[in-house]
PDB file of C-alpha atoms and ligand atoms in Angstrom:
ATOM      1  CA  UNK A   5      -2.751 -12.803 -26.435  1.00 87.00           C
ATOM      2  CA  UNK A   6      -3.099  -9.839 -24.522  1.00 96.00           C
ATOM      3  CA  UNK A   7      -0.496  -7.825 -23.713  1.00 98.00           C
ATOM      4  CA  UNK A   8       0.256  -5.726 -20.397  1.00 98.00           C
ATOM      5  CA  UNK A   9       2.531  -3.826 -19.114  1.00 98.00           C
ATOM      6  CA  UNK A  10       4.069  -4.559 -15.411  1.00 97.00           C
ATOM      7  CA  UNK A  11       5.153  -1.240 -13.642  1.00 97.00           C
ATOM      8  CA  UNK A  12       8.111  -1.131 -10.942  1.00 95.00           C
ATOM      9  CA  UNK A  13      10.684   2.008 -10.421  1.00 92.00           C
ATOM     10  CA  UNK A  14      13.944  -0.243 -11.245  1.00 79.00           C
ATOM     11  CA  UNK A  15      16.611  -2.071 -13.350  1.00 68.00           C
ATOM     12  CA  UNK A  16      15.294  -5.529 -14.149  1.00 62.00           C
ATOM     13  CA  UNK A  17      17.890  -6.426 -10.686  1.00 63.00           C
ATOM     14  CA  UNK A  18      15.962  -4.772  -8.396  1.00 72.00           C
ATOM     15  CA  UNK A  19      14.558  -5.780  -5.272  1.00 85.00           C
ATOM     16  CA  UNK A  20      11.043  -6.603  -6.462  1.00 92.00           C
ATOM     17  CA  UNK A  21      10.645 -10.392  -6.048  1.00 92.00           C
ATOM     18  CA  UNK A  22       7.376 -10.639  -7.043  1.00 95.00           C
ATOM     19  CA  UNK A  23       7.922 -10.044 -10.426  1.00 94.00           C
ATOM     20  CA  UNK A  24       8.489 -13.543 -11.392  1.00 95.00           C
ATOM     21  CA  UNK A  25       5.773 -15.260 -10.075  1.00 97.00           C
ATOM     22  CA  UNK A  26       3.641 -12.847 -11.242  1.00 98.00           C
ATOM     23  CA  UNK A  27       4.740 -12.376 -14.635  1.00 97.00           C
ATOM     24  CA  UNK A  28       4.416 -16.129 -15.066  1.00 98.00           C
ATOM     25  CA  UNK A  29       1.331 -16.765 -13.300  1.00 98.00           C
ATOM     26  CA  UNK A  30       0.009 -13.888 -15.769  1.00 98.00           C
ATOM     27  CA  UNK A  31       1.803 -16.143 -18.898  1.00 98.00           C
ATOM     28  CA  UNK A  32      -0.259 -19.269 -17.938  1.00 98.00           C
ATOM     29  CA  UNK A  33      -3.604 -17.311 -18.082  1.00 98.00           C
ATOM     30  CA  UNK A  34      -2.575 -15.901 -21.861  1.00 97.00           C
ATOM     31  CA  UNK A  35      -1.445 -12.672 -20.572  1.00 98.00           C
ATOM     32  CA  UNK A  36       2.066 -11.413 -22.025  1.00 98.00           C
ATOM     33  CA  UNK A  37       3.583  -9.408 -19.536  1.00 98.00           C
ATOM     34  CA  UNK A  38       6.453  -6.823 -19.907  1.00 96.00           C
ATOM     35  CA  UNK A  39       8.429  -5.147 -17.383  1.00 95.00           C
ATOM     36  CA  UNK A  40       8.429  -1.459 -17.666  1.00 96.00           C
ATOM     37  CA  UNK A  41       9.855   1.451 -15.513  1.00 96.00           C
ATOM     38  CA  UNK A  42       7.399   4.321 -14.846  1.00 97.00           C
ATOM     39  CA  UNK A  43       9.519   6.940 -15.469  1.00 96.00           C
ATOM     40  CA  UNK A  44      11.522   5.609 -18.767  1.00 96.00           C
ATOM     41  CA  UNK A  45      10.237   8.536 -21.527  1.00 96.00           C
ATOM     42  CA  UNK A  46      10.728   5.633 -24.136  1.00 96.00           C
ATOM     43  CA  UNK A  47       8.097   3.452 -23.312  1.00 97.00           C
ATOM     44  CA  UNK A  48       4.893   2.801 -25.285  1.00 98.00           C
ATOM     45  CA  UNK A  49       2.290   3.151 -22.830  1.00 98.00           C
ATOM     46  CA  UNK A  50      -0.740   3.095 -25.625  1.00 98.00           C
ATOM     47  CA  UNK A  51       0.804  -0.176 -26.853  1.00 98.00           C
ATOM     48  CA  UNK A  52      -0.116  -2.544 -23.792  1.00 98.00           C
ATOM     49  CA  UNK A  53      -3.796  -3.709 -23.355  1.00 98.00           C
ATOM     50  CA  UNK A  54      -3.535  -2.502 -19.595  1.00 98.00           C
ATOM     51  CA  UNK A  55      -0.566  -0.948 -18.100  1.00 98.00           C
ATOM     52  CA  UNK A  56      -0.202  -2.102 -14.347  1.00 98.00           C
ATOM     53  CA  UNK A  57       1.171  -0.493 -11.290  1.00 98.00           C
ATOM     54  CA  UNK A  58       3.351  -2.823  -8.818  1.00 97.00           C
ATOM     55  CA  UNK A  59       6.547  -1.463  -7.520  1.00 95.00           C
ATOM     56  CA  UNK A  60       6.885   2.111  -7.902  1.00 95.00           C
ATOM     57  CA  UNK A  61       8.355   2.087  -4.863  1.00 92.00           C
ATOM     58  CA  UNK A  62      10.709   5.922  -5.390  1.00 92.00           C
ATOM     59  CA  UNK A  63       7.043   7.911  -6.081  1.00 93.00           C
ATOM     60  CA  UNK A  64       7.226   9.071  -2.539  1.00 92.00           C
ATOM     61  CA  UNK A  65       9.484  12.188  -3.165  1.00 91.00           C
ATOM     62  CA  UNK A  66       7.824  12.655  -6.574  1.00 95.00           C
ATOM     63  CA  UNK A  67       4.197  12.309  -6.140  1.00 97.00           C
ATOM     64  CA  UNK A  68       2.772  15.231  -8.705  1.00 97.00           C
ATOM     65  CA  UNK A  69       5.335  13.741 -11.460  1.00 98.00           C
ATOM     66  CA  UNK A  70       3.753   9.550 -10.489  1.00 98.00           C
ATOM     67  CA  UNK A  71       0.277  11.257 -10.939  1.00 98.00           C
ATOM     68  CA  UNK A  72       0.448  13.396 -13.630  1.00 98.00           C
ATOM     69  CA  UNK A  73       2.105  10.054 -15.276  1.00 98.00           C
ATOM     70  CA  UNK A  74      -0.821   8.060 -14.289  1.00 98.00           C
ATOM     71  CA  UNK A  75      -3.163  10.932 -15.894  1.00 98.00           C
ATOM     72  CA  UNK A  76      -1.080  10.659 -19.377  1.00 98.00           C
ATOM     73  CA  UNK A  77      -1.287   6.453 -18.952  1.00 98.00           C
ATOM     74  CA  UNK A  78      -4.893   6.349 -18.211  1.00 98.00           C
ATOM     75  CA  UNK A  79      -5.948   9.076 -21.455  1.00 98.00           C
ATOM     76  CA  UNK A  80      -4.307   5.897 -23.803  1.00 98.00           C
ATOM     77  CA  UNK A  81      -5.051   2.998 -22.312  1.00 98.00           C
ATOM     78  CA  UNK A  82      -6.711   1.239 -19.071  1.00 98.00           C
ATOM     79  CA  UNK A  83      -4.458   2.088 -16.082  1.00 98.00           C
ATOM     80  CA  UNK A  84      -4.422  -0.704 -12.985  1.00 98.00           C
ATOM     81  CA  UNK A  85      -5.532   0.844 -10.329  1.00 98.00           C
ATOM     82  CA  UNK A  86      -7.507   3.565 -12.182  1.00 98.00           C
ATOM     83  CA  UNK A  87      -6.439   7.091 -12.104  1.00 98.00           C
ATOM     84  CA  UNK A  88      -8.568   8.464  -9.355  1.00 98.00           C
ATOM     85  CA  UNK A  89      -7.916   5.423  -7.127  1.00 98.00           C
ATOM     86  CA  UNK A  90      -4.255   6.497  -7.451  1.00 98.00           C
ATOM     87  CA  UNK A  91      -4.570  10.386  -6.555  1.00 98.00           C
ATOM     88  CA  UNK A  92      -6.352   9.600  -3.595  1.00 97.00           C
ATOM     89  CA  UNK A  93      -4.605   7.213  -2.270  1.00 98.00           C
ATOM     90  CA  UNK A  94      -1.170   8.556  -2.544  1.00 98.00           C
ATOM     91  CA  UNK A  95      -2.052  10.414   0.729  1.00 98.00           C
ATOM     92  CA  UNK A  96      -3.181   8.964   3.736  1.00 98.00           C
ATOM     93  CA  UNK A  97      -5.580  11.679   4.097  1.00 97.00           C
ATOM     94  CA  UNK A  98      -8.019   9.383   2.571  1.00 98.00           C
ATOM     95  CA  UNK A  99      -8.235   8.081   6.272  1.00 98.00           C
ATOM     96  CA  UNK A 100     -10.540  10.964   7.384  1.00 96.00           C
ATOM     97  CA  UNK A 101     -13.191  10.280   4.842  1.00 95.00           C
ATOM     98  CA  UNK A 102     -13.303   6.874   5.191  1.00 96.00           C
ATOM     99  CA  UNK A 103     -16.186   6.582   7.904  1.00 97.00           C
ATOM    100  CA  UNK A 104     -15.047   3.671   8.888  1.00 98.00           C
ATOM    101  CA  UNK A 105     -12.429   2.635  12.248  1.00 98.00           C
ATOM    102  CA  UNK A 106      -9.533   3.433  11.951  1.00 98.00           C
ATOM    103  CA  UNK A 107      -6.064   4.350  14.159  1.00 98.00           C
ATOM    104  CA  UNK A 108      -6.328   7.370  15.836  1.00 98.00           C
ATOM    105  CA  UNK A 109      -4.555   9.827  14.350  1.00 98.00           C
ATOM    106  CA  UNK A 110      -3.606  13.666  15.317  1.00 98.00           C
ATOM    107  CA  UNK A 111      -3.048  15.565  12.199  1.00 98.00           C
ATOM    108  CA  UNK A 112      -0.682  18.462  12.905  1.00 97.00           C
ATOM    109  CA  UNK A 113       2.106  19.594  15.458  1.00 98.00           C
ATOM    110  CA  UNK A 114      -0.196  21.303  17.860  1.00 98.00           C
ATOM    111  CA  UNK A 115      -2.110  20.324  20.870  1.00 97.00           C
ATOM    112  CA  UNK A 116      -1.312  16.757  20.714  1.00 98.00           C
ATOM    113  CA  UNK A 117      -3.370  14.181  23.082  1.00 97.00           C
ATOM    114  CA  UNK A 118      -1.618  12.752  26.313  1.00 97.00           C
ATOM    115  CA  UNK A 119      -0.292   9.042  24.997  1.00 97.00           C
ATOM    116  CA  UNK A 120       1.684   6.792  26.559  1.00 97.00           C
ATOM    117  CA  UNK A 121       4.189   6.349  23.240  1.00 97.00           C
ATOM    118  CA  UNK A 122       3.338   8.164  20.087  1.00 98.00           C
ATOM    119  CA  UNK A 123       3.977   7.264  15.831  1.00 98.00           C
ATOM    120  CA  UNK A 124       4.940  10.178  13.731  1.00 98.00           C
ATOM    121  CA  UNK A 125       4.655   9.820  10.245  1.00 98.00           C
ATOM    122  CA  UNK A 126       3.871  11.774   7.033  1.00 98.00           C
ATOM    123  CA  UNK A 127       0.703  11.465   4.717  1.00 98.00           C
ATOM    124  CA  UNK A 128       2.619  10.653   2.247  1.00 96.00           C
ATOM    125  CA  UNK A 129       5.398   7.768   2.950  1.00 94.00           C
ATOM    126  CA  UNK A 130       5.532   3.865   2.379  1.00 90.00           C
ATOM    127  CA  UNK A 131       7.985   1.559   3.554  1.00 88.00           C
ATOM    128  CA  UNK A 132       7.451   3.190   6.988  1.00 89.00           C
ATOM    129  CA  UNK A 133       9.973   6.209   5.807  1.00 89.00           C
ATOM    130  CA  UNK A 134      10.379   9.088   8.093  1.00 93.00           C
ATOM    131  CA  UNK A 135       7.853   7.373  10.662  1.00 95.00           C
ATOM    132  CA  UNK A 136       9.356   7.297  14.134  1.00 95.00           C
ATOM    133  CA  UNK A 137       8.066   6.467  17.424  1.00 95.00           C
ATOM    134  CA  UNK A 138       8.742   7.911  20.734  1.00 96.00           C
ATOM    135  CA  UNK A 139       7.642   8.193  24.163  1.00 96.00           C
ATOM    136  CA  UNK A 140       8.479  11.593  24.304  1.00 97.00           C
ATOM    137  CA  UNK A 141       5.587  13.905  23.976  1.00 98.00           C
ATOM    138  CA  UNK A 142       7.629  17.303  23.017  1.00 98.00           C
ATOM    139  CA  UNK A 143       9.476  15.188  20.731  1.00 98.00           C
ATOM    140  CA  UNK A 144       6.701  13.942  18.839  1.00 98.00           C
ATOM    141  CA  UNK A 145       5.503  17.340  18.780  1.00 98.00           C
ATOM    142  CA  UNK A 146       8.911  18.245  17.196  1.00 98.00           C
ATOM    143  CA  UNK A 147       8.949  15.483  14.396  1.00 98.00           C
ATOM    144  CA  UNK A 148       5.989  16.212  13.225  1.00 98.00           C
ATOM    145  CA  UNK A 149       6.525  20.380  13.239  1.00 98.00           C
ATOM    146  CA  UNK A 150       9.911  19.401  10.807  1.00 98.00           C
ATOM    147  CA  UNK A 151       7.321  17.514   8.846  1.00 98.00           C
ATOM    148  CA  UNK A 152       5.005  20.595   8.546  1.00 98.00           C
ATOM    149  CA  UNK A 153       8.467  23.043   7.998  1.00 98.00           C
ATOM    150  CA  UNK A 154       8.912  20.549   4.935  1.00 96.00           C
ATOM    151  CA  UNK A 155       5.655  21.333   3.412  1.00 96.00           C
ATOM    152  CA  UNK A 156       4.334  17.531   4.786  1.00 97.00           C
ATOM    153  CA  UNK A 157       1.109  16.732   6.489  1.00 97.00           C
ATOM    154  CA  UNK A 158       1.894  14.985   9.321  1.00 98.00           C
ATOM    155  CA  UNK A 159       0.619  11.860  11.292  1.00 98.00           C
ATOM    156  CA  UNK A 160       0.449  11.806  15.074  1.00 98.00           C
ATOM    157  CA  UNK A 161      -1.024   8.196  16.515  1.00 98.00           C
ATOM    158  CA  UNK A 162      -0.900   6.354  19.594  1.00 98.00           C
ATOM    159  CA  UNK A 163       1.508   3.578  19.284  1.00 97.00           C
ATOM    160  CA  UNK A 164      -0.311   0.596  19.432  1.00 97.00           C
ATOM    161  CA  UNK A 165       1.875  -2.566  20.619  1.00 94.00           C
ATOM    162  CA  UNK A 166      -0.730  -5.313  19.119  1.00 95.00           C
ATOM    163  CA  UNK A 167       1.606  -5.164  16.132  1.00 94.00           C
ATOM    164  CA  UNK A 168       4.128  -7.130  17.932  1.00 91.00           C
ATOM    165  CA  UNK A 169       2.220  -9.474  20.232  1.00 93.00           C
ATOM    166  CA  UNK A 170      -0.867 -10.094  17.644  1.00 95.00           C
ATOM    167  CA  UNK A 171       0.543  -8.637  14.565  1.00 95.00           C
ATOM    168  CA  UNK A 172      -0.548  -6.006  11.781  1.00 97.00           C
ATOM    169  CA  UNK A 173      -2.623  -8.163   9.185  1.00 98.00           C
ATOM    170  CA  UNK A 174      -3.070  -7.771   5.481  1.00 98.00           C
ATOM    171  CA  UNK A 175      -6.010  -9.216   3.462  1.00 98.00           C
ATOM    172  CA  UNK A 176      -5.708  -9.296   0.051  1.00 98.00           C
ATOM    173  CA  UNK A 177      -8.146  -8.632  -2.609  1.00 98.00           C
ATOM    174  CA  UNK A 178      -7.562  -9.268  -6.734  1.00 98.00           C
ATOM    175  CA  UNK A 179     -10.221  -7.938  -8.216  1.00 98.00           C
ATOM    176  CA  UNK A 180     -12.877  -7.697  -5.407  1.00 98.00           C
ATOM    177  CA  UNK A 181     -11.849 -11.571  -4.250  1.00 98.00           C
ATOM    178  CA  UNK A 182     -10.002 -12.472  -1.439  1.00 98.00           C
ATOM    179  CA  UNK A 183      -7.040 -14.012  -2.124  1.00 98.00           C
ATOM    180  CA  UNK A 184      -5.126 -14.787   1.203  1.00 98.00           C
ATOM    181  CA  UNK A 185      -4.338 -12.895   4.134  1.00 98.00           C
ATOM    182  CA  UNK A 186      -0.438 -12.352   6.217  1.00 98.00           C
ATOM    183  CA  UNK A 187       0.239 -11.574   9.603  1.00 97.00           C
ATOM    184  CA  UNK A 188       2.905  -8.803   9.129  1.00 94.00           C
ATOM    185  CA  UNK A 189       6.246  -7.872  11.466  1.00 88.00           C
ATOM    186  CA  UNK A 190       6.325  -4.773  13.272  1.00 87.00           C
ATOM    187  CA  UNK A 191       8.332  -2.025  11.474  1.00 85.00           C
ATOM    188  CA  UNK A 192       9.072   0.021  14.287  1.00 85.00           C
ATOM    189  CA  UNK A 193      11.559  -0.047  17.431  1.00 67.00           C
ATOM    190  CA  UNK A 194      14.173  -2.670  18.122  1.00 67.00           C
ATOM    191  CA  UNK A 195      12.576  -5.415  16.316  1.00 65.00           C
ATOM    192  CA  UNK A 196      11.741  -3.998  13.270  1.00 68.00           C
ATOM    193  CA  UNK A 197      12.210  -5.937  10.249  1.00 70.00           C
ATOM    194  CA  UNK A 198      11.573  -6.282   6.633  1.00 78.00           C
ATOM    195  CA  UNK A 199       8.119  -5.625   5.537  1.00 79.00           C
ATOM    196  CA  UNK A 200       7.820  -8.817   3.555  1.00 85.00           C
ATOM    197  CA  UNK A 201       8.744 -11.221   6.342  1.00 86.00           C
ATOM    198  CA  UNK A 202       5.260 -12.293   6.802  1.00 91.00           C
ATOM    199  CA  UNK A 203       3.339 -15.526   7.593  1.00 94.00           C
ATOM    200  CA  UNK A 204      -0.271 -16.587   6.130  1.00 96.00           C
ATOM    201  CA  UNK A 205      -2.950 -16.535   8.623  1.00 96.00           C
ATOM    202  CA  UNK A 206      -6.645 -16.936   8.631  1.00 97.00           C
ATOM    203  CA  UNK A 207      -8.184 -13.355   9.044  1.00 98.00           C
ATOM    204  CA  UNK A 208     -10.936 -13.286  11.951  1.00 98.00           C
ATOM    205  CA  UNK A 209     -14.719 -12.888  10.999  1.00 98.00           C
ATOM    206  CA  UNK A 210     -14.425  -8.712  12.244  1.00 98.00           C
ATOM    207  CA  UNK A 211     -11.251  -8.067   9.892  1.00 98.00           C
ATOM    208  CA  UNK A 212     -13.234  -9.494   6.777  1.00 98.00           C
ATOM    209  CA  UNK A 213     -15.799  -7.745   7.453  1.00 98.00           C
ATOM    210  CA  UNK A 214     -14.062  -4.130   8.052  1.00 98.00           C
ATOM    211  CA  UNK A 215     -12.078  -5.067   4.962  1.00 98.00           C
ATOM    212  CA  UNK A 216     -14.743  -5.523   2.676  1.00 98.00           C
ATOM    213  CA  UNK A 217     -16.356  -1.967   4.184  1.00 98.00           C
ATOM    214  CA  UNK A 218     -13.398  -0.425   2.947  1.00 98.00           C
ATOM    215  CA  UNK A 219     -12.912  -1.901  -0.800  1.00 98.00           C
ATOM    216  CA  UNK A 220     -17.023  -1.314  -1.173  1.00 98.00           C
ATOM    217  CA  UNK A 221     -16.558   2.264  -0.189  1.00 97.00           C
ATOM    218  CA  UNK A 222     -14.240   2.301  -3.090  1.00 97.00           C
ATOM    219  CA  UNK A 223     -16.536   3.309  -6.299  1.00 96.00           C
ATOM    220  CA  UNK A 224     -13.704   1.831  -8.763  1.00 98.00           C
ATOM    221  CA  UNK A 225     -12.823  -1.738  -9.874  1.00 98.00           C
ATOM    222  CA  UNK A 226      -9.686  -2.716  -8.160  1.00 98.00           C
ATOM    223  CA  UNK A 227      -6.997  -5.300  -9.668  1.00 98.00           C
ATOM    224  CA  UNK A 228      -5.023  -5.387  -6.025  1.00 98.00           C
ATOM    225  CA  UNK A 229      -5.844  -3.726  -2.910  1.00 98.00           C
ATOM    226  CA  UNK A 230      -4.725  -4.740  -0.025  1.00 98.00           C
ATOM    227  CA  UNK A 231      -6.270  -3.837   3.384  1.00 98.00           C
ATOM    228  CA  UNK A 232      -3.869  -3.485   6.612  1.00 98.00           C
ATOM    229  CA  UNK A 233      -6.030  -3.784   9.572  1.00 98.00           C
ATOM    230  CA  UNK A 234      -4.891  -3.562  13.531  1.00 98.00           C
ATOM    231  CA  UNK A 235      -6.563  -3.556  16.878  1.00 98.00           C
ATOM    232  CA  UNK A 236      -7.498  -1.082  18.995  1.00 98.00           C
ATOM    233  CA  UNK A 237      -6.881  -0.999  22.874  1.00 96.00           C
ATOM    234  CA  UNK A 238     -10.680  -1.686  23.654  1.00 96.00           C
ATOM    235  CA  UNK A 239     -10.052  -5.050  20.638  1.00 97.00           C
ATOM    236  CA  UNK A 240     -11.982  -3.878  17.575  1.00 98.00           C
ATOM    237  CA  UNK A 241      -9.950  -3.830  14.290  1.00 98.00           C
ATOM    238  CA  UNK A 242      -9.065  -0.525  12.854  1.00 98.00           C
ATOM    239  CA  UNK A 243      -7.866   0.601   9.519  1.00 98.00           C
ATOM    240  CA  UNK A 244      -4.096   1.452   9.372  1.00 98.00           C
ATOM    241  CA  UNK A 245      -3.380   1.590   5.627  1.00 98.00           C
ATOM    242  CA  UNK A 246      -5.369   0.644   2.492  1.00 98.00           C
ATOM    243  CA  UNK A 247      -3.021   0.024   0.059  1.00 98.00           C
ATOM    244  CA  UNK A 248      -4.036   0.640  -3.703  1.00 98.00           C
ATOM    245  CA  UNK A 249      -1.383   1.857  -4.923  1.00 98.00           C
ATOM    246  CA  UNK A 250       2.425  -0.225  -4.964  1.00 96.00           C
ATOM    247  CA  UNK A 251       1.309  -2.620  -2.267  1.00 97.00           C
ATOM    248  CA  UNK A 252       3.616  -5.739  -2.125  1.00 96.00           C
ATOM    249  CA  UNK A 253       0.956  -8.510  -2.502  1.00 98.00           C
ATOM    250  CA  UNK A 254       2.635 -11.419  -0.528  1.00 97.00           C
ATOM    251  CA  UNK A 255       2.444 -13.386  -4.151  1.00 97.00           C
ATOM    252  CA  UNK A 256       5.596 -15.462  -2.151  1.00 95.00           C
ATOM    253  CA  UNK A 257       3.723 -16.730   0.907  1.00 95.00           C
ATOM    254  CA  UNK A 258       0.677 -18.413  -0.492  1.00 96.00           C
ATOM    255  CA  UNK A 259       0.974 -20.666  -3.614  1.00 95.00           C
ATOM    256  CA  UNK A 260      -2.428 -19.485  -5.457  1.00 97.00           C
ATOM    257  CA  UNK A 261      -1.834 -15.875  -4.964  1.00 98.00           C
ATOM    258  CA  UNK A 262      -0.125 -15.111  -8.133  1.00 98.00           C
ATOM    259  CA  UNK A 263      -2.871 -17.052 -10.244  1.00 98.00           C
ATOM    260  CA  UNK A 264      -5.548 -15.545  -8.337  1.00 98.00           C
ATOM    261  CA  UNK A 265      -4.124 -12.132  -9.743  1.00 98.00           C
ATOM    262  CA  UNK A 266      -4.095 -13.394 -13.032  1.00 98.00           C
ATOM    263  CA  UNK A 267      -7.292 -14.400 -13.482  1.00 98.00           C
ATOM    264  CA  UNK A 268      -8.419 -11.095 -11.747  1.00 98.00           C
ATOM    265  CA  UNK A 269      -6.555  -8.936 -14.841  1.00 98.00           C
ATOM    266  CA  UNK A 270      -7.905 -11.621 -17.075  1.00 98.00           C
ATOM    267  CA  UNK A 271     -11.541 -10.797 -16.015  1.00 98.00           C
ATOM    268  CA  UNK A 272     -10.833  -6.767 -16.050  1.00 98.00           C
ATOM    269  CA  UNK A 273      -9.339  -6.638 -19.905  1.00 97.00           C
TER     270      UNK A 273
HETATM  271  N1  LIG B  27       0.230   3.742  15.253  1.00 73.83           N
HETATM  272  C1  LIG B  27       1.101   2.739  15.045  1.00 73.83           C
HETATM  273  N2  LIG B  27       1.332   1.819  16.021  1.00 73.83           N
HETATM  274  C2  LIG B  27       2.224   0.827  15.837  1.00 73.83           C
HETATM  275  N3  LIG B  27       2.924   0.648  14.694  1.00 73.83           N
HETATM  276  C3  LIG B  27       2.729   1.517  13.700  1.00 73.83           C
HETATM  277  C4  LIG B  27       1.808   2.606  13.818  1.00 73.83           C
HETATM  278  N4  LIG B  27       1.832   3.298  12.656  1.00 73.83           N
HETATM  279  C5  LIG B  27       2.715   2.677  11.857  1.00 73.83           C
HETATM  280  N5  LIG B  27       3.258   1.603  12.473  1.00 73.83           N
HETATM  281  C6  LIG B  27       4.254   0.658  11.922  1.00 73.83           C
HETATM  282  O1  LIG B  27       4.856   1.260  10.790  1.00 73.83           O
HETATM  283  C7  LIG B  27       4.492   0.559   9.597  1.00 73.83           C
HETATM  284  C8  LIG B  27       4.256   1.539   8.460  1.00 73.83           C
HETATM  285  O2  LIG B  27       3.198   2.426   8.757  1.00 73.83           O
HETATM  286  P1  LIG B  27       1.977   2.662   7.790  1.00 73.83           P
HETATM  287  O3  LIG B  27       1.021   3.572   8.453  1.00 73.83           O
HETATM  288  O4  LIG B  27       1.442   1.357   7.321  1.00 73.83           O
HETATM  289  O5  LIG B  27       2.627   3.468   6.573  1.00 73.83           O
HETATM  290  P2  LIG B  27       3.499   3.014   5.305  1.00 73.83           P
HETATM  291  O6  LIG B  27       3.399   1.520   5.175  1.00 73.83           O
HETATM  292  O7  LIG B  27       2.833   3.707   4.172  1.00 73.83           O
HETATM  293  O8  LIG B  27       4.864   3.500   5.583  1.00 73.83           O
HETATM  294  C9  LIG B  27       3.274  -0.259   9.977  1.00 73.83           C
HETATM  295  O9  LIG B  27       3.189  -1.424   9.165  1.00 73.83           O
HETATM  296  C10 LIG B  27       3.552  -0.603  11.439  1.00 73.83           C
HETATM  297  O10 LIG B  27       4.473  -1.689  11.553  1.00 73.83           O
HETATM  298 MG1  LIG B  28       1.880   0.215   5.586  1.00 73.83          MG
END
């Protein structure tokens, strides 16, 4: 029986649901799986088989302390997602060197384009924290000045309003495999709501393909990624966020999921 560690930033109450379906899907495939918080100085990281990252949802505000964890983890044992897949994509920066489409994006206070509503958001964030959109040019300008006064890089994109008619979608991958795909709720503006309200949907031929562009541009084996994709104006999809890091992985909405993920940490022990 192998043993693994499962990663999250909380008291066995928190808020991450997925813990039980995974931990259980991970039981049935002969995996033992123990809940650990990344920060707790007591735990035994050279004692699990694998230690894997899900809901280290506070690393946001303490990014050098998450990574130079993730460098002690990985020097003792096999870290899920590996080390380098962590530092870089902790910071959305990774966008520019992706070379493939994605959103727009203005990357400091200065000079910014003429759009009809703009997003300003850090490089660092998740949960879309300190992201705000506005109409108003000079405020954008202003949000994303406070962002650079605070030592952040920021964000400056076009707001595009597919994600409320059409929807943001997420495809996920365990282990190189797709496993399903959601149709996400927009987190911005009156109807914003809770990330994880989400329905299954059936991604189009263009968004598979863009999405498996961006995991084979990724020279690492990857337990979970999950690849948020969007629309441009002119209809071709677009990369908002590839999540490899603390995605939530939609285990709840589709009732393989959590088995698919099993058998993908099966195959990479
Ligand atoms: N340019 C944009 N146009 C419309 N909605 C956006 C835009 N950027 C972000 N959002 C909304 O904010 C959410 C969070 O932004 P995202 O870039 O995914 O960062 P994070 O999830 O890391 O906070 C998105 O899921 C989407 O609902
Ligand atoms: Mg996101």
């Amino acid at each position: 029986m192998s043993i693994c560690a499962y990663v999250t930033y909380e008291d066995p109450e928190g808020d991450d649901d997925e813990r039980g379906p995974a931990l259980s899907a991970w039981r049935e495939a002969g995996i033992e799986g123990r809940v650990e918080r990344w920060d707790d100085p007591a735990a035994d990281w050279a004692s699990y088989d694998a230690v894997v990252v899900r809901s280290v949802w506070d690393y946001i505000a303490r990014r050098q302390e998450f990574l130079e964890w993730a460098r002690r983890v990985a020097s003792v044992t096999r870290l899920m997602n590996p080390c380098p897949v962590l530092e870089s994509n902790t910071d959305k920066t990774y966008l520019r060197e992706l070379g493939l489409p994605t959103v727009p994006t203005h990357w400091s206070s200065r000079d910014l384009p003429d759009w009809p509503e703009y997003v300003v958001k850090p490089t660092v964030s998740g949960g879309a924290r300190d992201t705000t959109r506005t109409a108003d040019r000079d405020r954008a300008a202003e949000l994303a000045a406070a962002l650079e006064a605070a030592g952040r890089t920021p964000m400056v994109q076009p707001y595009l309003d597919m994600v409320e008619s059409e929807g943001e979608t997420s495809l996920l991958y365990f282990n190189g495999r797709f496993s399903h795909a959601v149709r996400r709720v927009p987190m911005l503006g009156p109807d914003a709501a809770d990330g994880r309200r989400a329905r299954l949907r059936t991604p189009a031929a263009d968004q598979v393909e863009l999405a498996e562009k961006v995991l084979a541009a990724v020279p690492h084996p990857l337990l979970y990624a999950r690849i948020d994709l969007v629309r441009l104006p002119g209809g071709e999809p677009a990369v908002i966020e590839v999540e490899l890091t603390e995605p939530y992985l939609y285990l709840r909405h589709e009732p393989r999921a959590a088995a698919n993920l099993a058998a993908a940490l099966r195959e990479l022990l």
